[in-house]
Structures are given as structure tokens and as C-alpha cells.
PDB file of C-alpha atoms and ligand atoms in Angstrom:
ATOM      1  CA  MET A   1       0.141 -28.664 -10.307  1.00  0.00           C
ATOM      2  CA  ALA A   2      -2.772 -30.070  -8.229  1.00  0.00           C
ATOM      3  CA  ILE A   3      -5.874 -31.247 -10.108  1.00  0.00           C
ATOM      4  CA  THR A   4      -8.589 -28.594  -9.987  1.00  0.00           C
ATOM      5  CA  THR A   5     -11.174 -29.842 -12.508  1.00  0.00           C
ATOM      6  CA  PHE A   6     -13.287 -33.013 -12.495  1.00  0.00           C
ATOM      7  CA  GLN A   7     -15.829 -34.286 -15.097  1.00  0.00           C
ATOM      8  CA  VAL A   8     -18.946 -36.326 -14.000  1.00  0.00           C
ATOM      9  CA  GLY A   9     -21.160 -37.027 -16.913  1.00  0.00           C
ATOM     10  CA  ASP A  10     -22.127 -33.702 -18.539  1.00  0.00           C
ATOM     11  CA  VAL A  11     -21.291 -31.822 -15.246  1.00  0.00           C
ATOM     12  CA  THR A  12     -17.945 -29.984 -14.797  1.00  0.00           C
ATOM     13  CA  ILE A  13     -16.664 -29.390 -11.310  1.00  0.00           C
ATOM     14  CA  HIS A  14     -13.868 -26.863 -10.547  1.00  0.00           C
ATOM     15  CA  ARG A  15     -12.140 -26.266  -7.359  1.00  0.00           C
ATOM     16  CA  ILE A  16     -11.640 -22.624  -6.520  1.00  0.00           C
ATOM     17  CA  VAL A  17      -8.798 -22.456  -3.858  1.00  0.00           C
ATOM     18  CA  GLU A  18      -8.352 -19.421  -1.663  1.00  0.00           C
ATOM     19  CA  GLN A  19      -5.804 -20.844   0.821  1.00  0.00           C
ATOM     20  CA  GLU A  20      -4.091 -24.106   1.608  1.00  0.00           C
ATOM     21  CA  GLY A  21      -1.669 -24.922   4.388  1.00  0.00           C
ATOM     22  CA  PRO A  22      -1.016 -26.195   7.929  1.00  0.00           C
ATOM     23  CA  PHE A  23      -3.627 -24.409  10.123  1.00  0.00           C
ATOM     24  CA  PHE A  24      -4.460 -26.348  13.349  1.00  0.00           C
ATOM     25  CA  ASP A  25      -3.023 -28.655  15.927  1.00  0.00           C
ATOM     26  CA  PRO A  26      -4.996 -31.907  15.334  1.00  0.00           C
ATOM     27  CA  LEU A  27      -5.410 -32.549  19.009  1.00  0.00           C
ATOM     28  CA  VAL A  28      -7.080 -29.106  19.438  1.00  0.00           C
ATOM     29  CA  PHE A  29      -9.067 -29.405  16.251  1.00  0.00           C
ATOM     30  CA  PHE A  30     -10.437 -32.868  17.208  1.00  0.00           C
ATOM     31  CA  PRO A  31     -10.782 -32.586  21.095  1.00  0.00           C
ATOM     32  CA  ASP A  32     -11.479 -36.431  21.531  1.00  0.00           C
ATOM     33  CA  LEU A  33      -8.490 -37.498  19.469  1.00  0.00           C
ATOM     34  CA  THR A  34      -5.896 -38.934  21.860  1.00  0.00           C
ATOM     35  CA  PRO A  35      -2.080 -38.570  21.350  1.00  0.00           C
ATOM     36  CA  GLU A  36      -1.911 -42.375  21.002  1.00  0.00           C
ATOM     37  CA  VAL A  37      -4.469 -42.643  18.218  1.00  0.00           C
ATOM     38  CA  LEU A  38      -2.826 -39.777  16.442  1.00  0.00           C
ATOM     39  CA  GLU A  39       0.499 -41.539  16.654  1.00  0.00           C
ATOM     40  CA  GLU A  40      -1.020 -44.704  15.175  1.00  0.00           C
ATOM     41  CA  ASN A  41      -2.292 -42.729  12.228  1.00  0.00           C
ATOM     42  CA  ARG A  42       0.678 -40.179  11.751  1.00  0.00           C
ATOM     43  CA  GLY A  43       2.310 -42.358   9.061  1.00  0.00           C
ATOM     44  CA  TRP A  44      -0.456 -42.415   6.464  1.00  0.00           C
ATOM     45  CA  MET A  45      -1.725 -39.013   7.276  1.00  0.00           C
ATOM     46  CA  THR A  46       1.736 -37.456   6.809  1.00  0.00           C
ATOM     47  CA  ASP A  47       2.518 -39.444   3.710  1.00  0.00           C
ATOM     48  CA  GLY A  48      -0.858 -38.446   2.233  1.00  0.00           C
ATOM     49  CA  GLY A  49      -0.203 -34.700   2.905  1.00  0.00           C
ATOM     50  CA  PHE A  50      -2.955 -34.542   5.487  1.00  0.00           C
ATOM     51  CA  LEU A  51      -0.494 -33.649   8.305  1.00  0.00           C
ATOM     52  CA  ASP A  52       2.310 -31.214   7.698  1.00  0.00           C
ATOM     53  CA  LYS A  53       5.757 -32.879   7.511  1.00  0.00           C
ATOM     54  CA  SER A  54       7.589 -30.272   9.558  1.00  0.00           C
ATOM     55  CA  ASN A  55       5.128 -29.121  12.279  1.00  0.00           C
ATOM     56  CA  GLY A  56       2.596 -31.940  12.356  1.00  0.00           C
ATOM     57  CA  GLU A  57      -0.258 -29.495  11.928  1.00  0.00           C
ATOM     58  CA  LEU A  58      -3.470 -30.435   9.948  1.00  0.00           C
ATOM     59  CA  VAL A  59      -3.092 -29.313   6.381  1.00  0.00           C
ATOM     60  CA  LEU A  60      -6.433 -27.818   5.166  1.00  0.00           C
ATOM     61  CA  CYS A  61      -7.623 -26.268   1.942  1.00  0.00           C
ATOM     62  CA  ILE A  62     -10.033 -23.293   2.000  1.00  0.00           C
ATOM     63  CA  GLN A  63     -11.975 -23.476  -1.359  1.00  0.00           C
ATOM     64  CA  SER A  64     -15.225 -23.260  -3.210  1.00  0.00           C
ATOM     65  CA  TYR A  65     -16.553 -25.594  -5.859  1.00  0.00           C
ATOM     66  CA  LEU A  66     -17.914 -24.307  -9.119  1.00  0.00           C
ATOM     67  CA  ILE A  67     -20.375 -26.652 -10.680  1.00  0.00           C
ATOM     68  CA  GLN A  68     -21.119 -26.090 -14.408  1.00  0.00           C
ATOM     69  CA  THR A  69     -24.182 -27.790 -15.863  1.00  0.00           C
ATOM     70  CA  LYS A  70     -25.653 -27.180 -19.275  1.00  0.00           C
ATOM     71  CA  HIS A  71     -27.992 -24.595 -17.770  1.00  0.00           C
ATOM     72  CA  HIS A  72     -26.337 -23.197 -14.658  1.00  0.00           C
ATOM     73  CA  ASN A  73     -23.188 -22.006 -12.955  1.00  0.00           C
ATOM     74  CA  ILE A  74     -23.305 -22.926  -9.207  1.00  0.00           C
ATOM     75  CA  LEU A  75     -20.791 -21.934  -6.674  1.00  0.00           C
ATOM     76  CA  ILE A  76     -20.828 -24.149  -3.541  1.00  0.00           C
ATOM     77  CA  ASP A  77     -19.489 -22.265  -0.475  1.00  0.00           C
ATOM     78  CA  SER A  78     -17.657 -19.015  -0.675  1.00  0.00           C
ATOM     79  CA  CYS A  79     -14.424 -19.104   1.477  1.00  0.00           C
ATOM     80  CA  VAL A  80     -13.265 -16.386   3.765  1.00  0.00           C
ATOM     81  CA  GLY A  81     -13.482 -13.234   1.621  1.00  0.00           C
ATOM     82  CA  ASN A  82     -11.525 -10.004   1.781  1.00  0.00           C
ATOM     83  CA  HIS A  83     -11.429  -6.997   4.113  1.00  0.00           C
ATOM     84  CA  LYS A  84     -13.527  -8.676   6.770  1.00  0.00           C
ATOM     85  CA  PRO A  85     -12.758  -8.291  10.533  1.00  0.00           C
ATOM     86  CA  ARG A  86     -12.108 -11.628  12.025  1.00  0.00           C
ATOM     87  CA  PRO A  87     -10.359 -10.842  15.309  1.00  0.00           C
ATOM     88  CA  ALA A  88     -10.739 -14.451  16.608  1.00  0.00           C
ATOM     89  CA  ARG A  89      -8.644 -15.751  13.588  1.00  0.00           C
ATOM     90  CA  PRO A  90      -5.506 -13.631  12.779  1.00  0.00           C
ATOM     91  CA  PHE A  91      -4.805 -15.522   9.502  1.00  0.00           C
ATOM     92  CA  TRP A  92      -8.387 -14.524   8.154  1.00  0.00           C
ATOM     93  CA  ASN A  93      -8.537 -11.145   9.749  1.00  0.00           C
ATOM     94  CA  MET A  94      -8.875  -8.240   7.115  1.00  0.00           C
ATOM     95  CA  MET A  95      -7.645 -10.639   4.472  1.00  0.00           C
ATOM     96  CA  ASN A  96      -6.495  -9.024   1.183  1.00  0.00           C
ATOM     97  CA  SER A  97      -5.872 -11.828  -1.300  1.00  0.00           C
ATOM     98  CA  ASP A  98      -6.427 -12.177  -4.971  1.00  0.00           C
ATOM     99  CA  ALA A  99      -6.349 -15.934  -4.953  1.00  0.00           C
ATOM    100  CA  PHE A 100     -10.080 -16.625  -4.970  1.00  0.00           C
ATOM    101  CA  GLU A 101     -10.914 -14.127  -7.717  1.00  0.00           C
ATOM    102  CA  LYS A 102      -7.925 -15.173  -9.803  1.00  0.00           C
ATOM    103  CA  ASN A 103      -8.851 -18.811  -9.524  1.00  0.00           C
ATOM    104  CA  LEU A 104     -12.471 -18.194 -10.392  1.00  0.00           C
ATOM    105  CA  LYS A 105     -11.456 -16.116 -13.460  1.00  0.00           C
ATOM    106  CA  ALA A 106      -9.243 -18.922 -14.619  1.00  0.00           C
ATOM    107  CA  THR A 107     -12.259 -21.123 -15.057  1.00  0.00           C
ATOM    108  CA  GLY A 108     -13.661 -18.602 -17.644  1.00  0.00           C
ATOM    109  CA  VAL A 109     -16.743 -17.927 -15.498  1.00  0.00           C
ATOM    110  CA  SER A 110     -17.230 -14.310 -14.329  1.00  0.00           C
ATOM    111  CA  VAL A 111     -19.006 -13.204 -11.189  1.00  0.00           C
ATOM    112  CA  ASP A 112     -21.867 -12.023 -13.328  1.00  0.00           C
ATOM    113  CA  GLN A 113     -22.393 -15.642 -14.731  1.00  0.00           C
ATOM    114  CA  ILE A 114     -22.951 -17.288 -11.316  1.00  0.00           C
ATOM    115  CA  ASP A 115     -26.599 -18.293 -11.077  1.00  0.00           C
ATOM    116  CA  TYR A 116     -26.577 -19.802  -7.564  1.00  0.00           C
ATOM    117  CA  VAL A 117     -24.382 -19.643  -4.587  1.00  0.00           C
ATOM    118  CA  MET A 118     -25.029 -22.532  -2.171  1.00  0.00           C
ATOM    119  CA  CYS A 119     -23.868 -22.204   1.352  1.00  0.00           C
ATOM    120  CA  THR A 120     -23.564 -25.754   2.849  1.00  0.00           C
ATOM    121  CA  HIS A 121     -23.660 -24.064   6.219  1.00  0.00           C
ATOM    122  CA  LEU A 122     -23.195 -20.622   7.685  1.00  0.00           C
ATOM    123  CA  HIS A 123     -19.612 -20.665   9.107  1.00  0.00           C
ATOM    124  CA  VAL A 124     -17.000 -17.952   8.516  1.00  0.00           C
ATOM    125  CA  ASP A 125     -15.030 -19.878   5.913  1.00  0.00           C
ATOM    126  CA  HIS A 126     -18.044 -20.727   3.757  1.00  0.00           C
ATOM    127  CA  VAL A 127     -19.768 -17.422   3.349  1.00  0.00           C
ATOM    128  CA  GLY A 128     -17.002 -14.813   2.887  1.00  0.00           C
ATOM    129  CA  TRP A 129     -17.288 -14.064  -0.780  1.00  0.00           C
ATOM    130  CA  ASN A 130     -21.007 -13.820  -0.589  1.00  0.00           C
ATOM    131  CA  THR A 131     -20.371 -10.090  -0.236  1.00  0.00           C
ATOM    132  CA  LYS A 132     -17.722  -7.616  -1.110  1.00  0.00           C
ATOM    133  CA  LEU A 133     -16.995  -4.177   0.088  1.00  0.00           C
ATOM    134  CA  GLU A 134     -18.235  -1.368  -2.209  1.00  0.00           C
ATOM    135  CA  ASN A 135     -18.192   2.312  -1.167  1.00  0.00           C
ATOM    136  CA  GLY A 136     -18.101   1.160   2.508  1.00  0.00           C
ATOM    137  CA  ARG A 137     -21.131  -1.218   2.122  1.00  0.00           C
ATOM    138  CA  TRP A 138     -21.372  -4.987   1.844  1.00  0.00           C
ATOM    139  CA  VAL A 139     -22.978  -5.893  -1.485  1.00  0.00           C
ATOM    140  CA  PRO A 140     -23.456  -9.238  -3.185  1.00  0.00           C
ATOM    141  CA  THR A 141     -20.308 -10.328  -4.995  1.00  0.00           C
ATOM    142  CA  PHE A 142     -22.384 -12.224  -7.503  1.00  0.00           C
ATOM    143  CA  PRO A 143     -24.970  -9.724  -8.574  1.00  0.00           C
ATOM    144  CA  LYS A 144     -27.190 -12.062 -10.620  1.00  0.00           C
ATOM    145  CA  ALA A 145     -27.034 -15.097  -8.198  1.00  0.00           C
ATOM    146  CA  LYS A 146     -29.620 -16.461  -5.814  1.00  0.00           C
ATOM    147  CA  TYR A 147     -28.042 -17.471  -2.587  1.00  0.00           C
ATOM    148  CA  VAL A 148     -29.331 -20.819  -1.309  1.00  0.00           C
ATOM    149  CA  PHE A 149     -29.541 -21.163   2.419  1.00  0.00           C
ATOM    150  CA  SER A 150     -31.326 -23.802   4.596  1.00  0.00           C
ATOM    151  CA  ASP A 151     -34.298 -22.315   6.425  1.00  0.00           C
ATOM    152  CA  VAL A 152     -33.353 -23.761   9.784  1.00  0.00           C
ATOM    153  CA  GLU A 153     -29.636 -22.853   9.404  1.00  0.00           C
ATOM    154  CA  LEU A 154     -30.490 -19.161   8.380  1.00  0.00           C
ATOM    155  CA  ALA A 155     -32.971 -18.798  11.291  1.00  0.00           C
ATOM    156  CA  HIS A 156     -30.381 -20.219  13.791  1.00  0.00           C
ATOM    157  CA  TRP A 157     -27.587 -17.814  12.724  1.00  0.00           C
ATOM    158  CA  THR A 158     -29.846 -14.823  12.339  1.00  0.00           C
ATOM    159  CA  GLU A 159     -31.002 -15.353  16.037  1.00  0.00           C
ATOM    160  CA  ALA A 160     -27.358 -15.908  17.139  1.00  0.00           C
ATOM    161  CA  GLU A 161     -26.226 -12.717  15.469  1.00  0.00           C
ATOM    162  CA  LYS A 162     -29.099 -10.782  16.973  1.00  0.00           C
ATOM    163  CA  LYS A 163     -28.112 -11.985  20.465  1.00  0.00           C
ATOM    164  CA  ASP A 164     -24.416 -11.353  20.151  1.00  0.00           C
ATOM    165  CA  ALA A 165     -23.199  -9.818  16.921  1.00  0.00           C
ATOM    166  CA  ALA A 166     -19.497  -9.705  17.991  1.00  0.00           C
ATOM    167  CA  ALA A 167     -19.556 -13.591  18.243  1.00  0.00           C
ATOM    168  CA  ALA A 168     -20.730 -14.018  14.654  1.00  0.00           C
ATOM    169  CA  PRO A 169     -19.358 -11.100  12.592  1.00  0.00           C
ATOM    170  CA  TRP A 170     -19.498 -13.174   9.314  1.00  0.00           C
ATOM    171  CA  ILE A 171     -23.255 -13.249   9.618  1.00  0.00           C
ATOM    172  CA  THR A 172     -23.392  -9.475   9.876  1.00  0.00           C
ATOM    173  CA  ASP A 173     -21.130  -8.845   6.896  1.00  0.00           C
ATOM    174  CA  SER A 174     -21.683 -11.847   4.638  1.00  0.00           C
ATOM    175  CA  VAL A 175     -25.161 -13.306   5.161  1.00  0.00           C
ATOM    176  CA  LEU A 176     -27.510 -10.607   6.400  1.00  0.00           C
ATOM    177  CA  PRO A 177     -26.660  -8.176   3.544  1.00  0.00           C
ATOM    178  CA  ILE A 178     -27.714 -10.892   1.113  1.00  0.00           C
ATOM    179  CA  VAL A 179     -31.067 -11.141   2.791  1.00  0.00           C
ATOM    180  CA  ALA A 180     -31.325  -7.265   2.823  1.00  0.00           C
ATOM    181  CA  ALA A 181     -30.631  -7.328  -0.922  1.00  0.00           C
ATOM    182  CA  LYS A 182     -33.388  -9.902  -1.321  1.00  0.00           C
ATOM    183  CA  ARG A 183     -31.033 -12.316  -3.037  1.00  0.00           C
ATOM    184  CA  GLU A 184     -31.691 -15.284  -0.656  1.00  0.00           C
ATOM    185  CA  GLU A 185     -33.387 -18.500  -1.673  1.00  0.00           C
ATOM    186  CA  VAL A 186     -34.399 -20.295   1.459  1.00  0.00           C
ATOM    187  CA  VAL A 187     -35.028 -24.026   1.101  1.00  0.00           C
ATOM    188  CA  LYS A 188     -35.349 -27.170   3.059  1.00  0.00           C
ATOM    189  CA  SER A 189     -31.978 -29.066   3.422  1.00  0.00           C
ATOM    190  CA  ASP A 190     -33.309 -31.954   1.237  1.00  0.00           C
ATOM    191  CA  HIS A 191     -34.444 -29.698  -1.585  1.00  0.00           C
ATOM    192  CA  ALA A 192     -34.036 -31.022  -5.143  1.00  0.00           C
ATOM    193  CA  PHE A 193     -33.437 -28.250  -7.704  1.00  0.00           C
ATOM    194  CA  ASN A 194     -33.608 -30.493 -10.771  1.00  0.00           C
ATOM    195  CA  ASP A 195     -32.496 -34.031 -11.758  1.00  0.00           C
ATOM    196  CA  LEU A 196     -28.841 -32.980 -11.607  1.00  0.00           C
ATOM    197  CA  ILE A 197     -28.596 -30.951  -8.374  1.00  0.00           C
ATOM    198  CA  LYS A 198     -30.028 -32.203  -5.007  1.00  0.00           C
ATOM    199  CA  LEU A 199     -29.354 -31.200  -1.468  1.00  0.00           C
ATOM    200  CA  ILE A 200     -28.628 -33.948   1.128  1.00  0.00           C
ATOM    201  CA  PRO A 201     -29.279 -33.126   4.748  1.00  0.00           C
ATOM    202  CA  THR A 202     -25.934 -33.764   6.613  1.00  0.00           C
ATOM    203  CA  PRO A 203     -26.589 -32.168  10.097  1.00  0.00           C
ATOM    204  CA  GLY A 204     -24.262 -32.226  13.146  1.00  0.00           C
ATOM    205  CA  HIS A 205     -21.414 -29.932  12.306  1.00  0.00           C
ATOM    206  CA  THR A 206     -24.047 -27.265  12.179  1.00  0.00           C
ATOM    207  CA  ILE A 207     -27.626 -27.446  12.981  1.00  0.00           C
ATOM    208  CA  ASP A 208     -28.948 -27.959   9.380  1.00  0.00           C
ATOM    209  CA  HIS A 209     -25.850 -28.462   7.395  1.00  0.00           C
ATOM    210  CA  TYR A 210     -26.380 -29.813   3.887  1.00  0.00           C
ATOM    211  CA  SER A 211     -24.188 -31.503   1.223  1.00  0.00           C
ATOM    212  CA  VAL A 212     -24.903 -31.258  -2.508  1.00  0.00           C
ATOM    213  CA  GLN A 213     -25.362 -34.253  -4.920  1.00  0.00           C
ATOM    214  CA  VAL A 214     -24.448 -33.411  -8.449  1.00  0.00           C
ATOM    215  CA  GLY A 215     -24.976 -35.452 -11.589  1.00  0.00           C
ATOM    216  CA  LYS A 216     -26.953 -38.609 -12.312  1.00  0.00           C
ATOM    217  CA  ALA A 217     -26.510 -42.063 -10.603  1.00  0.00           C
ATOM    218  CA  GLY A 218     -23.339 -43.744 -11.777  1.00  0.00           C
ATOM    219  CA  ASP A 219     -21.869 -40.423 -12.881  1.00  0.00           C
ATOM    220  CA  ASP A 220     -22.097 -38.322  -9.925  1.00  0.00           C
ATOM    221  CA  ALA A 221     -20.346 -36.470  -7.102  1.00  0.00           C
ATOM    222  CA  VAL A 222     -21.217 -35.353  -3.552  1.00  0.00           C
ATOM    223  CA  ILE A 223     -19.888 -31.936  -2.586  1.00  0.00           C
ATOM    224  CA  THR A 224     -19.586 -32.614   1.252  1.00  0.00           C
ATOM    225  CA  GLY A 225     -19.073 -29.196   2.807  1.00  0.00           C
ATOM    226  CA  ASP A 226     -17.967 -29.659   6.356  1.00  0.00           C
ATOM    227  CA  MET A 227     -19.716 -32.912   7.193  1.00  0.00           C
ATOM    228  CA  ILE A 228     -16.084 -34.085   7.263  1.00  0.00           C
ATOM    229  CA  HIS A 229     -12.826 -32.029   7.810  1.00  0.00           C
ATOM    230  CA  SER A 230     -10.089 -34.706   7.670  1.00  0.00           C
ATOM    231  CA  PRO A 231      -9.846 -38.319   6.442  1.00  0.00           C
ATOM    232  CA  ILE A 232      -9.168 -39.398   9.936  1.00  0.00           C
ATOM    233  CA  GLN A 233     -12.868 -38.730  10.446  1.00  0.00           C
ATOM    234  CA  ALA A 234     -13.542 -41.342   7.762  1.00  0.00           C
ATOM    235  CA  ARG A 235     -11.474 -43.880   9.549  1.00  0.00           C
ATOM    236  CA  TYR A 236     -13.168 -42.922  12.826  1.00  0.00           C
ATOM    237  CA  PRO A 237     -16.600 -41.543  11.805  1.00  0.00           C
ATOM    238  CA  GLU A 238     -17.570 -40.699  15.360  1.00  0.00           C
ATOM    239  CA  LEU A 239     -14.553 -38.341  15.838  1.00  0.00           C
ATOM    240  CA  GLY A 240     -16.002 -34.883  16.493  1.00  0.00           C
ATOM    241  CA  MET A 241     -14.518 -31.437  15.514  1.00  0.00           C
ATOM    242  CA  ARG A 242     -14.087 -28.651  18.052  1.00  0.00           C
ATOM    243  CA  VAL A 243     -16.884 -26.373  16.818  1.00  0.00           C
ATOM    244  CA  ASP A 244     -19.534 -29.131  15.990  1.00  0.00           C
ATOM    245  CA  TYR A 245     -23.087 -28.139  16.891  1.00  0.00           C
ATOM    246  CA  SER A 246     -23.627 -31.863  17.815  1.00  0.00           C
ATOM    247  CA  SER A 247     -20.642 -34.243  17.419  1.00  0.00           C
ATOM    248  CA  PRO A 248     -22.767 -37.384  17.989  1.00  0.00           C
ATOM    249  CA  GLN A 249     -25.155 -36.250  15.238  1.00  0.00           C
ATOM    250  CA  ALA A 250     -22.208 -35.400  12.935  1.00  0.00           C
ATOM    251  CA  GLY A 251     -20.820 -38.829  13.532  1.00  0.00           C
ATOM    252  CA  GLU A 252     -24.115 -40.538  12.670  1.00  0.00           C
ATOM    253  CA  THR A 253     -24.219 -38.390   9.556  1.00  0.00           C
ATOM    254  CA  ARG A 254     -20.791 -39.502   8.421  1.00  0.00           C
ATOM    255  CA  ARG A 255     -21.542 -43.083   9.059  1.00  0.00           C
ATOM    256  CA  LYS A 256     -24.760 -42.943   7.174  1.00  0.00           C
ATOM    257  CA  LEU A 257     -23.568 -41.065   4.113  1.00  0.00           C
ATOM    258  CA  PHE A 258     -20.298 -42.952   3.868  1.00  0.00           C
ATOM    259  CA  SER A 259     -22.208 -46.295   4.033  1.00  0.00           C
ATOM    260  CA  CYS A 260     -24.138 -45.164   1.009  1.00  0.00           C
ATOM    261  CA  LEU A 261     -21.100 -43.943  -0.899  1.00  0.00           C
ATOM    262  CA  CYS A 262     -18.684 -46.814   0.192  1.00  0.00           C
ATOM    263  CA  ASP A 263     -17.250 -48.740  -2.856  1.00  0.00           C
ATOM    264  CA  THR A 264     -19.241 -46.786  -5.373  1.00  0.00           C
ATOM    265  CA  SER A 265     -17.953 -44.601  -8.268  1.00  0.00           C
ATOM    266  CA  THR A 266     -19.362 -41.409  -6.592  1.00  0.00           C
ATOM    267  CA  LEU A 267     -16.696 -38.739  -6.477  1.00  0.00           C
ATOM    268  CA  VAL A 268     -16.568 -37.140  -2.875  1.00  0.00           C
ATOM    269  CA  CYS A 269     -15.421 -33.491  -3.124  1.00  0.00           C
ATOM    270  CA  THR A 270     -14.423 -32.315   0.357  1.00  0.00           C
ATOM    271  CA  ALA A 271     -14.185 -28.699   1.537  1.00  0.00           C
ATOM    272  CA  HIS A 272     -11.048 -28.872   3.538  1.00  0.00           C
ATOM    273  CA  PHE A 273      -8.998 -31.914   2.613  1.00  0.00           C
ATOM    274  CA  PRO A 274      -5.639 -30.823   1.003  1.00  0.00           C
ATOM    275  CA  SER A 275      -5.309 -30.972  -2.745  1.00  0.00           C
ATOM    276  CA  PRO A 276      -6.640 -32.766  -4.699  1.00  0.00           C
ATOM    277  CA  SER A 277      -9.466 -32.743  -1.976  1.00  0.00           C
ATOM    278  CA  ALA A 278     -11.612 -35.219  -3.932  1.00  0.00           C
ATOM    279  CA  GLY A 279     -11.636 -38.937  -3.931  1.00  0.00           C
ATOM    280  CA  ARG A 280     -13.642 -42.074  -3.283  1.00  0.00           C
ATOM    281  CA  ILE A 281     -14.727 -44.017  -0.226  1.00  0.00           C
ATOM    282  CA  THR A 282     -13.889 -47.571   0.528  1.00  0.00           C
ATOM    283  CA  ARG A 283     -14.122 -49.654   3.673  1.00  0.00           C
ATOM    284  CA  TRP A 284     -11.384 -49.562   6.466  1.00  0.00           C
ATOM    285  CA  GLY A 285     -12.042 -51.746   9.434  1.00  0.00           C
ATOM    286  CA  ASP A 286     -15.037 -50.442  11.197  1.00  0.00           C
ATOM    287  CA  GLY A 287     -14.787 -47.172   9.382  1.00  0.00           C
ATOM    288  CA  PHE A 288     -13.836 -45.848   5.851  1.00  0.00           C
ATOM    289  CA  ARG A 289     -10.897 -45.008   3.848  1.00  0.00           C
ATOM    290  CA  PHE A 290     -10.686 -41.853   1.691  1.00  0.00           C
ATOM    291  CA  VAL A 291      -8.761 -42.611  -1.535  1.00  0.00           C
ATOM    292  CA  PRO A 292      -7.754 -39.410  -3.335  1.00  0.00           C
ATOM    293  CA  VAL A 293      -8.284 -39.248  -7.083  1.00  0.00           C
TER     294      VAL A 293
HETATM  295 ZN1   ZN B 301     -15.256 -25.048   7.005  1.00  0.00          ZN
END
């Protein structure tokens, strides 16, 4: 059974997994990855479970993190969600899965007890459970929560949806209904909520992506969101992902954050690495090694 709970100081971190499996051809997912470099890295990536043994696809987890402090329950990212039309992604289209709700329930925290939902960025697999279908309408899944969006990120995607709603259906059904219900809390991507919860700007994958620093120095974790998708991007920080807003900026972001985290005790909790998804960063040549917990 994969580890799903971590403790940093007084803060408890739970992984809430919705899906895990081989999803993408690595050469398509990382357009600048060459077959030669993939071959060089296939051994450790397969042994570590990052590539599927049988078909060589990238193994990814789709998950949220639940952060419990003495005062707040905070959900970071909200997966894909149910009943949502996603014609571009057959494996997410009109999903009807009890995994997310079941795994959240297993933590003992109910949807009513979530105080904040933080979306590191507004991509389809990070906003889905923001809303649920009720009598034909999309309503907030977490009725008492404030939903934390970066100002620049929200403006960017609101505009994109206005121009071409069919290209961003997840904004229509999972972000705009939150704004309509006045449950949004719009902040700068370096906002500090208190001495335990601070946002770190990690732009590049999207225009104003943020990561979340949790806990106090020496007893802390960084919830990365999608500033990284696979440990091969730790080894080669400049390796871009297919839907990056700016791969050069995403590369700079990875190098900068990992230089800070390298050889420290900070727990790095990634969105998409396969279970256990969390680990620590050490040096590896000109890049970095992700060492799972
Ligand atoms: Zn993602």
C-alpha cells in the first residue's frame, strides 16, 4: 500500500489520489526529449516506476493534497472530477469515479470541513472537483471553502474561455461557477496566508502557476503542482512539457526552486509523479535527483 500521509512539524499532509497509471508516450509528452536521451534514462525510470514496464509510457498520478493545520483544512488542486465533458481526453471524458470522494473520506475530513481550495494553476486536471453537478447545475463541491486563484492566472483563463469556450471547457464548468457563486479568493502568486502557508510563484507551465510552501523552516514541504511532471525534468531542468505556456521560463523556475531545495530536508510533494509522489531533491550532475520517500 503506497504511503498517502506525511507529517511535517504540526502539519499533516494527505495525498488524495483520483487515478494512477501509464498515460502518455514520453516522447510526445516531452517534445524535446530525444529517443537517445530517453534510452539513457530508461533503466532508472523503469526501476523507479516512472515508466511503465510493459508499454514504456509515463506513469502519472492524478491527485490532490489535503493539508491539515491546527486551524485549517486546505485542499491543493482538485483533479479531474465527475460528469464533465472532456472530448479531447477520452480517459477523462464524462468520468464517473468514486475514487476521489472515497479517498478524501478516508482522511476523516468531509467536504464541509474544507476551508480553502488552492488551484496551483487552471488546467483540466487541477480544477475538476471544484464543482459538482447538482440538478443540472455546477455548484461548489466544498460549500464553505474559499477557492484561491492567482489574479493573473484567473484573468488569463477567463479571457481564453471567452474567446473560445470549446477549447477550455474546464474553465466553463469548474472555474467560472466558483466566481459566479462568489467563492473565489483572488491573490498574488507570492501571497502568504500565515506563517505556515505561503505561495511561491513558479511560472512557466502556465502563465502564473504557483506552488505552496507548508510548515516552518526545517520542518516543511513544498506542494509543487505542475512546475514538474516527471523526475526526468529534475535531471534535465530545461526539458519542457507539451502544453507549457513557456518552456524556457518553466526551466528557469525548476532550476531556481530546486537549487533552493537541493540537499535540504524539505519534502517535495509532486502532483503527478507515481506513488509515493513525494521525496527530496539532491544534486545529479548539472541537474537534480528526486529521491522518493
Ligand atoms: Zn497537471
